[in-house]
Tab-separated table of N, CA and C and ligand atoms in Angstrom:
chain	number	residue	atom	x	y	z
A	9	MET	N	14.822	-24.293	28.992
A	9	MET	CA	15.277	-24.663	27.555
A	9	MET	C	16.537	-24.255	27.389
A	10	GLN	N	17.139	-25.508	27.109
A	10	GLN	CA	18.482	-25.258	26.482
A	10	GLN	C	18.691	-23.807	25.056
A	11	GLN	N	19.863	-23.613	25.007
A	11	GLN	CA	20.257	-22.447	24.545
A	11	GLN	C	19.614	-22.620	22.817
A	12	PRO	N	19.948	-23.104	22.165
A	12	PRO	CA	19.718	-23.778	21.232
A	12	PRO	C	17.977	-24.013	20.598
A	13	GLN	N	17.283	-23.924	21.725
A	13	GLN	CA	15.968	-24.495	21.696
A	13	GLN	C	15.544	-22.970	21.891
A	14	ILE	N	16.142	-22.410	22.830
A	14	ILE	CA	15.419	-20.716	22.875
A	14	ILE	C	15.520	-20.276	21.280
A	15	ILE	N	16.926	-20.358	20.632
A	15	ILE	CA	16.714	-19.559	19.498
A	15	ILE	C	16.033	-19.815	18.665
A	16	ALA	N	15.580	-20.973	18.624
A	16	ALA	CA	14.735	-21.983	16.993
A	16	ALA	C	13.359	-21.256	17.939
A	17	GLU	N	13.085	-21.100	18.731
A	17	GLU	CA	12.082	-20.513	19.508
A	17	GLU	C	11.619	-19.025	18.789
A	18	LEU	N	12.923	-18.434	18.862
A	18	LEU	CA	13.094	-16.858	18.933
A	18	LEU	C	12.843	-16.303	17.477
A	19	SER	N	13.383	-17.479	16.670
A	19	SER	CA	13.820	-17.375	15.555
A	19	SER	C	12.138	-17.381	14.701
A	20	ARG	N	11.015	-18.486	15.409
A	20	ARG	CA	10.340	-19.325	14.490
A	20	ARG	C	9.267	-17.581	15.010
A	21	LEU	N	9.134	-17.342	16.118
A	21	LEU	CA	8.322	-15.873	16.169
A	21	LEU	C	8.972	-14.666	15.429
A	22	PHE	N	10.596	-14.505	15.411
A	22	PHE	CA	10.856	-13.772	14.426
A	22	PHE	C	10.367	-13.716	13.076
A	23	SER	N	10.475	-15.342	12.204
A	23	SER	CA	9.644	-15.599	11.018
A	23	SER	C	8.189	-14.661	11.040
A	24	VAL	N	7.450	-15.297	12.209
A	24	VAL	CA	6.103	-15.008	12.028
A	24	VAL	C	5.857	-13.260	11.969
A	25	GLU	N	6.601	-12.609	13.009
A	25	GLU	CA	6.511	-11.314	12.699
A	25	GLU	C	6.866	-10.255	11.582
A	26	VAL	N	7.800	-10.954	10.962
A	26	VAL	CA	8.287	-10.232	9.793
A	26	VAL	C	6.947	-10.915	8.912
A	27	ASP	N	6.431	-11.719	8.905
A	27	ASP	CA	5.257	-12.481	7.614
A	27	ASP	C	3.810	-11.434	7.988
A	28	ALA	N	4.094	-11.157	9.414
A	28	ALA	CA	2.351	-10.362	9.850
A	28	ALA	C	2.873	-8.748	9.289
A	29	VAL	N	3.997	-8.254	9.109
A	29	VAL	CA	4.799	-7.074	8.926
A	29	VAL	C	4.408	-6.858	7.165
A	30	GLN	N	4.346	-7.970	6.300
A	30	GLN	CA	3.988	-8.201	5.397
A	30	GLN	C	2.510	-8.366	5.449
A	31	ALA	N	1.927	-8.643	5.700
A	31	ALA	CA	0.462	-9.113	5.823
A	31	ALA	C	-0.761	-7.818	6.452
A	32	TYR	N	0.603	-7.041	7.213
A	32	TYR	CA	-0.302	-5.425	7.452
A	32	TYR	C	0.145	-4.608	6.393
A	33	GLY	N	1.288	-4.814	5.795
A	33	GLY	CA	1.487	-4.024	4.352
A	33	GLY	C	0.311	-4.309	3.518
A	34	ALA	N	0.393	-5.602	3.304
A	34	ALA	CA	-0.827	-5.786	2.093
A	34	ALA	C	-2.395	-5.297	2.787
A	35	ALA	N	-2.981	-5.296	3.826
A	35	ALA	CA	-3.860	-5.008	4.354
A	35	ALA	C	-4.402	-3.460	4.213
A	36	VAL	N	-3.185	-2.736	4.545
A	36	VAL	CA	-3.340	-1.717	4.239
A	36	VAL	C	-3.576	-0.635	3.344
A	37	ALA	N	-2.936	-1.806	2.360
A	37	ALA	CA	-2.913	-1.552	0.718
A	37	ALA	C	-4.357	-1.591	0.315
A	38	LEU	N	-4.993	-2.394	1.076
A	38	LEU	CA	-6.504	-2.678	0.082
A	38	LEU	C	-7.643	-1.925	1.243
A	39	LEU	N	-7.272	-0.866	1.806
A	39	LEU	CA	-8.000	-0.157	2.527
A	39	LEU	C	-7.937	1.016	2.083
A	40	GLY	N	-9.170	2.058	2.086
A	40	GLY	CA	-9.102	3.487	2.126
A	40	GLY	C	-8.892	4.245	3.353
A	41	PRO	N	-9.051	5.294	3.022
A	41	PRO	CA	-7.783	6.033	4.183
A	41	PRO	C	-9.092	5.926	5.171
A	42	GLY	N	-8.484	6.308	6.246
A	42	GLY	CA	-9.963	6.194	7.605
A	42	GLY	C	-9.217	5.378	9.156
A	43	PRO	N	-10.173	5.732	10.036
A	43	PRO	CA	-9.328	5.130	11.097
A	43	PRO	C	-9.687	3.680	11.489
A	44	LEU	N	-9.939	3.160	10.189
A	44	LEU	CA	-9.114	1.574	10.173
A	44	LEU	C	-8.245	1.117	10.004
A	45	ARG	N	-7.939	1.927	8.788
A	45	ARG	CA	-6.881	1.701	8.154
A	45	ARG	C	-5.686	2.372	9.001
A	46	ASP	N	-6.332	3.638	9.438
A	46	ASP	CA	-5.020	3.971	10.571
A	46	ASP	C	-4.481	2.943	11.572
A	47	GLU	N	-5.809	2.388	12.174
A	47	GLU	CA	-5.302	1.450	13.379
A	47	GLU	C	-4.417	0.136	12.920
A	48	LEU	N	-4.532	-0.398	11.826
A	48	LEU	CA	-4.140	-1.423	10.837
A	48	LEU	C	-2.520	-0.730	10.814
A	49	ALA	N	-2.371	0.258	10.199
A	49	ALA	CA	-0.882	0.683	10.295
A	49	ALA	C	-0.075	0.519	11.035
A	50	LEU	N	-0.858	1.167	12.675
A	50	LEU	CA	-0.308	1.310	13.376
A	50	LEU	C	0.004	-0.187	13.754
A	51	PHE	N	-0.910	-1.222	13.933
A	51	PHE	CA	-0.646	-2.751	14.559
A	51	PHE	C	0.308	-3.346	13.607
A	52	GLY	N	0.150	-2.811	12.067
A	52	GLY	CA	2.075	-2.857	11.318
A	52	GLY	C	3.300	-2.972	11.714
A	53	LEU	N	3.335	-1.483	12.518
A	53	LEU	CA	4.228	-0.630	13.056
A	53	LEU	C	4.553	-1.525	14.207
A	54	GLU	N	3.849	-1.859	15.375
A	54	GLU	CA	3.697	-2.637	16.201
A	54	GLU	C	4.580	-4.280	16.382
A	55	HIS	N	4.212	-4.724	15.140
A	55	HIS	CA	5.073	-5.909	14.258
A	55	HIS	C	6.123	-5.877	14.077
A	56	GLN	N	6.228	-4.342	13.339
A	56	GLN	CA	7.753	-4.305	13.157
A	56	GLN	C	8.482	-4.449	14.580
A	57	ARG	N	8.422	-3.214	15.256
A	57	ARG	CA	8.620	-3.387	16.985
A	57	ARG	C	9.047	-4.839	17.386
A	58	HIS	N	7.871	-5.784	17.655
A	58	HIS	CA	8.029	-6.821	18.069
A	58	HIS	C	9.289	-7.448	17.637
A	59	ALA	N	9.392	-7.640	16.183
A	59	ALA	CA	10.369	-8.557	15.318
A	59	ALA	C	11.640	-7.812	15.567
A	60	LEU	N	11.873	-6.680	16.113
A	60	LEU	CA	13.223	-6.107	16.599
A	60	LEU	C	13.857	-6.142	17.428
A	61	VAL	N	12.485	-6.728	18.801
A	61	VAL	CA	12.721	-6.814	19.923
A	61	VAL	C	13.022	-8.164	20.311
A	62	VAL	N	12.442	-9.193	19.336
A	62	VAL	CA	12.498	-10.622	19.355
A	62	VAL	C	14.272	-11.073	18.890
A	63	GLN	N	14.559	-10.001	17.876
A	63	GLN	CA	16.042	-10.352	16.629
A	63	GLN	C	17.012	-9.599	18.106
A	64	ASP	N	16.735	-9.048	18.693
A	64	ASP	CA	17.633	-8.438	20.028
A	64	ASP	C	18.128	-9.700	20.963
A	65	GLN	N	17.113	-10.108	21.301
A	65	GLN	CA	17.046	-11.459	22.002
A	65	GLN	C	17.891	-12.258	21.499
A	66	ILE	N	17.919	-12.755	19.895
A	66	ILE	CA	18.664	-13.723	19.366
A	66	ILE	C	20.151	-13.054	19.025
A	67	VAL	N	20.076	-11.624	18.945
A	67	VAL	CA	21.412	-11.060	18.430
A	67	VAL	C	22.386	-11.155	20.046
A	68	ARG	N	21.877	-11.213	21.349
A	68	ARG	CA	22.369	-10.631	22.439
A	68	ARG	C	22.731	-11.827	22.676
A	69	ARG	N	22.306	-12.965	22.444
A	69	ARG	CA	22.648	-14.274	22.524
A	69	ARG	C	23.654	-15.107	21.649
A	70	GLY	N	24.111	-13.932	21.019
A	70	GLY	CA	25.609	-14.052	19.918
A	70	GLY	C	25.001	-15.338	18.565
A	71	TYR	N	23.951	-15.283	18.318
A	71	TYR	CA	23.227	-15.941	16.948
A	71	TYR	C	22.882	-14.501	16.382
A	72	HIS	N	22.796	-15.360	15.257
A	72	HIS	CA	21.765	-14.345	13.820
A	72	HIS	C	20.502	-14.470	13.849
A	73	SER	N	19.611	-13.404	13.380
A	73	SER	CA	18.033	-13.494	13.212
A	73	SER	C	17.945	-14.577	11.619
A	74	PRO	N	17.215	-15.616	11.521
A	74	PRO	CA	17.305	-15.864	9.967
A	74	PRO	C	16.813	-14.930	8.945
A	75	ASP	N	17.217	-15.036	7.968
A	75	ASP	CA	16.716	-14.753	6.586
A	75	ASP	C	15.257	-14.900	5.953
A	76	VAL	N	14.500	-14.392	6.309
A	76	VAL	CA	12.844	-14.255	6.479
A	76	VAL	C	12.328	-13.947	4.704
A	77	THR	N	12.189	-14.634	3.864
A	77	THR	CA	10.944	-14.365	2.930
A	77	THR	C	9.823	-14.699	3.561
A	78	PRO	N	9.013	-13.427	3.335
A	78	PRO	CA	7.789	-13.263	3.758
A	78	PRO	C	7.271	-14.909	3.212
A	79	ASP	N	6.269	-15.123	3.661
A	79	ASP	CA	5.641	-16.447	2.953
A	79	ASP	C	4.415	-15.766	2.699
A	80	VAL	N	4.430	-15.689	1.454
A	80	VAL	CA	3.397	-15.239	0.454
A	80	VAL	C	2.298	-16.362	0.657
A	81	LYS	N	2.414	-17.048	0.578
A	81	LYS	CA	1.418	-17.856	0.337
A	81	LYS	C	0.530	-18.369	1.666
A	82	GLY	N	1.520	-18.492	2.771
A	82	GLY	CA	1.057	-19.030	4.151
A	82	GLY	C	0.113	-18.021	4.689
A	83	VAL	N	0.341	-17.842	5.910
A	83	VAL	CA	-0.441	-17.171	6.842
A	83	VAL	C	-1.004	-16.025	6.584
A	84	VAL	N	-0.063	-15.538	5.598
A	84	VAL	CA	-0.892	-13.951	4.789
A	84	VAL	C	-1.901	-14.190	4.507
A	85	ILE	N	-2.358	-13.150	4.260
A	85	ILE	CA	-4.194	-13.290	4.283
A	85	ILE	C	-4.394	-12.985	2.633
A	86	GLY	N	-5.360	-13.737	2.327
A	86	GLY	CA	-5.800	-14.050	0.669
A	86	GLY	C	-5.096	-12.934	-0.282
A	87	ALA	N	-5.058	-12.126	0.795
A	87	ALA	CA	-4.601	-10.893	-0.413
A	87	ALA	C	-3.756	-11.011	-1.537
A	88	LEU	N	-2.827	-11.423	-1.162
A	88	LEU	CA	-2.035	-11.860	-2.168
A	88	LEU	C	-1.839	-12.785	-3.226
A	89	THR	N	-2.554	-13.367	-3.089
A	89	THR	CA	-3.166	-14.333	-4.061
A	89	THR	C	-4.539	-14.289	-4.428
A	90	PRO	N	-4.226	-13.910	-6.017
A	90	PRO	CA	-5.658	-13.760	-7.323
A	90	PRO	C	-6.909	-13.883	-6.460
A	91	PRO	N	-8.003	-13.077	-5.817
A	91	PRO	CA	-9.074	-13.447	-5.332
A	91	PRO	C	-9.910	-13.530	-6.005
A	92	ARG	N	-11.251	-14.161	-5.758
A	92	ARG	CA	-12.108	-14.404	-6.860
A	92	ARG	C	-13.062	-13.517	-7.213
A	93	ARG	N	-12.926	-13.158	-6.257
A	93	ARG	CA	-14.003	-11.637	-5.962
A	93	ARG	C	-12.993	-10.758	-5.256
A	94	PRO	N	-13.304	-9.571	-5.547
A	94	PRO	CA	-12.513	-8.317	-4.889
A	94	PRO	C	-12.862	-8.181	-3.183
A	95	LEU	N	-11.582	-7.777	-2.527
A	95	LEU	CA	-11.636	-8.165	-1.251
A	95	LEU	C	-12.007	-7.299	-0.645
A	96	GLY	N	-13.116	-7.297	0.788
A	96	GLY	CA	-13.641	-6.438	0.596
A	96	GLY	C	-13.171	-5.982	2.482
A	97	VAL	N	-13.827	-5.232	3.045
A	97	VAL	CA	-13.121	-4.816	4.641
A	97	VAL	C	-13.116	-6.154	5.476
A	98	GLU	N	-14.514	-7.058	5.262
A	98	GLU	CA	-14.821	-7.680	6.085
A	98	GLU	C	-13.477	-8.864	5.498
A	99	ASP	N	-13.294	-9.590	4.178
A	99	ASP	CA	-12.416	-10.266	4.227
A	99	ASP	C	-10.914	-10.098	4.849
A	100	VAL	N	-10.673	-8.916	4.734
A	100	VAL	CA	-9.375	-8.303	5.048
A	100	VAL	C	-9.346	-8.283	7.022
A	101	LEU	N	-10.527	-8.256	7.132
A	101	LEU	CA	-10.327	-8.061	8.715
A	101	LEU	C	-10.271	-10.070	9.022
A	102	MET	N	-11.035	-10.469	8.647
A	102	MET	CA	-10.819	-11.802	8.833
A	102	MET	C	-9.390	-12.834	8.292
A	103	GLY	N	-8.730	-11.978	7.032
A	103	GLY	CA	-7.608	-12.845	7.339
A	103	GLY	C	-6.886	-12.284	8.183
A	104	ILE	N	-6.613	-10.790	8.797
A	104	ILE	CA	-5.633	-10.483	9.896
A	104	ILE	C	-6.231	-11.370	11.388
A	105	ARG	N	-7.549	-11.455	11.351
A	105	ARG	CA	-7.925	-12.425	12.839
A	105	ARG	C	-7.224	-13.724	12.510
A	106	GLY	N	-6.999	-14.396	11.426
A	106	GLY	CA	-6.514	-15.525	10.823
A	106	GLY	C	-5.053	-15.763	11.820
A	107	ASN	N	-4.427	-14.280	11.502
A	107	ASN	CA	-2.908	-14.243	11.500
A	107	ASN	C	-3.071	-14.003	12.965
A	108	GLU	N	-3.610	-12.872	13.630
A	108	GLU	CA	-3.386	-12.441	14.724
A	108	GLU	C	-3.289	-13.791	15.783
A	109	GLN	N	-4.767	-14.996	15.630
A	109	GLN	CA	-4.863	-16.216	15.950
A	109	GLN	C	-3.478	-17.094	16.327
A	110	LEU	N	-3.348	-17.425	14.785
A	110	LEU	CA	-1.758	-17.985	14.762
A	110	LEU	C	-0.769	-17.324	15.620
A	111	THR	N	-0.672	-15.658	15.143
A	111	THR	CA	0.460	-15.226	16.232
A	111	THR	C	0.505	-15.230	17.593
A	112	GLY	N	-0.578	-15.226	17.917
A	112	GLY	CA	-1.021	-15.126	19.740
A	112	GLY	C	-0.854	-16.420	20.022
A	113	SER	N	-1.256	-17.771	19.348
A	113	SER	CA	-1.165	-19.053	19.942
A	113	SER	C	0.269	-19.787	19.650
A	114	LEU	N	1.259	-18.884	18.740
A	114	LEU	CA	2.618	-19.273	19.224
A	114	LEU	C	3.209	-18.382	20.501
A	115	TYR	N	3.192	-17.536	20.862
A	115	TYR	CA	3.337	-16.748	22.006
A	115	TYR	C	2.996	-17.364	22.665
A	116	ALA	N	2.005	-17.379	23.178
A	116	ALA	CA	1.019	-18.271	24.391
A	116	ALA	C	2.213	-19.692	24.183
A	117	LYS	N	2.091	-20.685	23.431
A	117	LYS	CA	3.210	-21.839	22.866
A	117	LYS	C	4.814	-21.643	23.833
A	118	ALA	N	5.634	-20.383	23.298
A	118	ALA	CA	6.363	-20.241	23.780
A	118	ALA	C	6.261	-19.512	25.473
A	119	LEU	N	5.567	-19.019	25.687
A	119	LEU	CA	5.421	-18.405	27.366
A	119	LEU	C	5.452	-19.962	27.815
A	120	ALA	N	4.628	-20.433	27.581
A	120	ALA	CA	4.668	-21.962	28.478
A	120	ALA	C	5.540	-22.495	28.619
A	121	ARG	N	7.090	-22.937	27.779
A	121	ARG	CA	8.206	-23.413	27.893
A	121	ARG	C	9.145	-22.265	29.047
A	122	LYS	N	10.090	-23.228	29.470
A	122	LYS	CA	10.754	-22.485	30.359
A	122	LYS	C	11.747	-21.570	29.339
A	123	LEU	N	11.947	-20.702	29.956
A	123	LEU	CA	12.683	-19.192	29.185
A	123	LEU	C	13.743	-18.298	30.238
A	124	PRO	N	14.650	-18.145	29.806
A	124	PRO	CA	15.088	-17.077	30.477
A	124	PRO	C	14.215	-16.228	31.011
A	125	ASP	N	14.831	-15.085	32.038
A	125	ASP	CA	13.926	-14.123	32.229
A	125	ASP	C	13.393	-12.926	31.571
A	126	ASP	N	14.722	-12.237	31.020
A	126	ASP	CA	14.656	-11.441	30.138
A	126	ASP	C	13.982	-11.839	28.715
A	127	VAL	N	14.211	-12.997	28.305
A	127	VAL	CA	13.170	-13.392	27.158
A	127	VAL	C	11.866	-13.494	27.761
A	128	ARG	N	11.440	-14.212	29.116
A	128	ARG	CA	9.843	-14.303	29.093
A	128	ARG	C	9.047	-12.612	29.439
A	129	GLU	N	10.008	-11.821	29.937
A	129	GLU	CA	9.628	-10.565	29.987
A	129	GLU	C	9.390	-9.453	28.690
A	130	ALA	N	10.068	-10.027	27.585
A	130	ALA	CA	9.978	-9.767	26.319
A	130	ALA	C	8.975	-10.085	25.713
A	131	LEU	N	8.673	-11.703	25.699
A	131	LEU	CA	7.752	-12.373	24.866
A	131	LEU	C	6.133	-11.547	25.690
A	132	ALA	N	6.272	-12.128	27.553
A	132	ALA	CA	4.657	-11.670	27.450
A	132	ALA	C	4.275	-10.223	26.985
A	133	ARG	N	5.863	-8.899	26.970
A	133	ARG	CA	4.874	-7.998	26.828
A	133	ARG	C	4.380	-7.919	25.164
A	134	ILE	N	5.101	-8.395	24.470
A	134	ILE	CA	4.466	-8.683	23.118
A	134	ILE	C	3.142	-9.194	22.957
A	135	HIS	N	2.875	-10.702	23.599
A	135	HIS	CA	1.847	-11.416	24.093
A	135	HIS	C	0.769	-10.230	24.502
A	136	ALA	N	1.017	-9.152	25.585
A	136	ALA	CA	-0.176	-8.385	25.334
A	136	ALA	C	-0.258	-7.895	24.267
A	137	GLU	N	0.230	-7.486	23.769
A	137	GLU	CA	0.083	-6.234	22.154
A	137	GLU	C	-0.872	-7.297	21.543
A	138	GLU	N	-0.271	-8.266	21.010
A	138	GLU	CA	-0.729	-9.047	20.355
A	138	GLU	C	-2.760	-9.398	20.710
A	139	ARG	N	-3.046	-9.566	22.076
A	139	ARG	CA	-3.793	-9.782	22.460
A	139	ARG	C	-4.576	-8.723	22.255
A	140	HIS	N	-4.174	-7.378	22.685
A	140	HIS	CA	-5.258	-6.182	22.149
A	140	HIS	C	-5.063	-6.265	20.605
A	141	HIS	N	-4.450	-6.529	19.614
A	141	HIS	CA	-4.660	-6.852	17.871
A	141	HIS	C	-5.819	-7.691	17.895
A	142	LEU	N	-5.610	-8.628	18.426
A	142	LEU	CA	-7.041	-9.413	18.137
A	142	LEU	C	-8.475	-9.363	18.725
A	143	ASP	N	-8.312	-8.544	19.889
A	143	ASP	CA	-9.559	-8.302	20.830
A	143	ASP	C	-10.079	-7.321	19.687
A	144	TRP	N	-9.155	-6.468	19.093
A	144	TRP	CA	-9.798	-5.103	18.639
A	144	TRP	C	-10.285	-5.623	17.058
A	145	VAL	N	-9.816	-6.655	16.624
A	145	VAL	CA	-9.983	-6.972	15.514
A	145	VAL	C	-11.233	-7.855	15.532
A	146	GLU	N	-11.718	-8.504	16.437
A	146	GLU	CA	-12.425	-9.185	16.802
A	146	GLU	C	-13.927	-8.357	17.092
A	147	ARG	N	-13.379	-7.181	17.995
A	147	ARG	CA	-14.862	-6.183	18.394
A	147	ARG	C	-15.262	-5.687	16.909
A	148	THR	N	-14.019	-4.977	16.240
A	148	THR	CA	-14.578	-4.309	14.593
A	148	THR	C	-15.569	-5.145	14.086
A	149	LEU	N	-15.117	-6.641	14.015
A	149	LEU	CA	-15.510	-7.249	12.837
A	149	LEU	C	-17.325	-7.368	13.866
A	150	ALA	N	-17.692	-7.543	14.874
A	150	ALA	CA	-18.201	-7.961	15.729
A	150	ALA	C	-19.338	-6.524	15.445
A	151	ARG	N	-18.952	-5.502	15.494
A	151	ARG	CA	-19.671	-3.978	15.352
A	151	ARG	C	-19.960	-3.805	13.954
A	152	ARG	N	-19.002	-4.490	12.746
A	152	ARG	CA	-19.168	-3.812	11.648
A	152	ARG	C	-18.804	-2.427	11.553
A	153	SER	N	-17.977	-1.993	12.390
A	153	SER	CA	-17.881	0.020	12.260
A	153	SER	C	-17.449	0.445	10.951
A	154	TRP	N	-17.093	0.032	10.100
A	154	TRP	CA	-17.145	0.282	8.713
A	154	TRP	C	-18.156	0.661	7.728
A	155	GLU	N	-19.109	0.077	8.208
A	155	GLU	CA	-20.377	0.079	7.536
A	155	GLU	C	-21.194	1.433	8.157
A	156	SER	N	-20.960	1.826	9.356
A	156	SER	CA	-21.846	3.064	9.722
A	156	SER	C	-20.639	4.014	9.610
A	157	ALA	N	-19.556	3.827	9.420
A	157	ALA	CA	-18.485	4.909	8.994
A	157	ALA	C	-18.645	5.378	7.307
A	158	ALA	N	-18.775	4.164	6.539
A	158	ALA	CA	-19.395	4.499	5.570
A	158	ALA	C	-20.286	5.399	5.165
A	159	ARG	N	-20.915	5.639	5.748
A	159	ARG	CA	-22.660	6.517	5.515
A	159	ARG	C	-22.348	8.027	6.529
A	160	PRO	N	-22.931	8.535	5.407
A	160	PRO	CA	-22.898	10.344	5.818
A	160	PRO	C	-23.429	10.203	7.038
B	2	LIG	FE1	-0.892	-8.642	15.655
């Protein structure tokens, strides 16, 4: 890939990561204290780190990362638009799952292209963590662990 295309790809991933940080912030704000919220807060921090790693790849090539206004209406969970009913844990997790599916597929798409080794290495590491996020969300949704956690 030519440099401008690499930068365009990295810029898109950077924007998605910034959106994800915003989405996790919204999710964490909706949940009560407990292991579920702690895990989502950790994932949010990992997305912050991903944004910095992607930004570093842009900057070391002499470009600037894009100014990102988090996309409140778009990929972000419905939490930020007035819901018809109060959002439950399941709604939040389903929103997060949708985001993670999108994020993961964008990394897979980027990794399918011809990339410089350092970019590939950085994106592959992030992609593995994204896979972990999605696996965790899917497992948690399947087990509905928050229901048993609420019982004494
Ligand atoms: Fe993620």
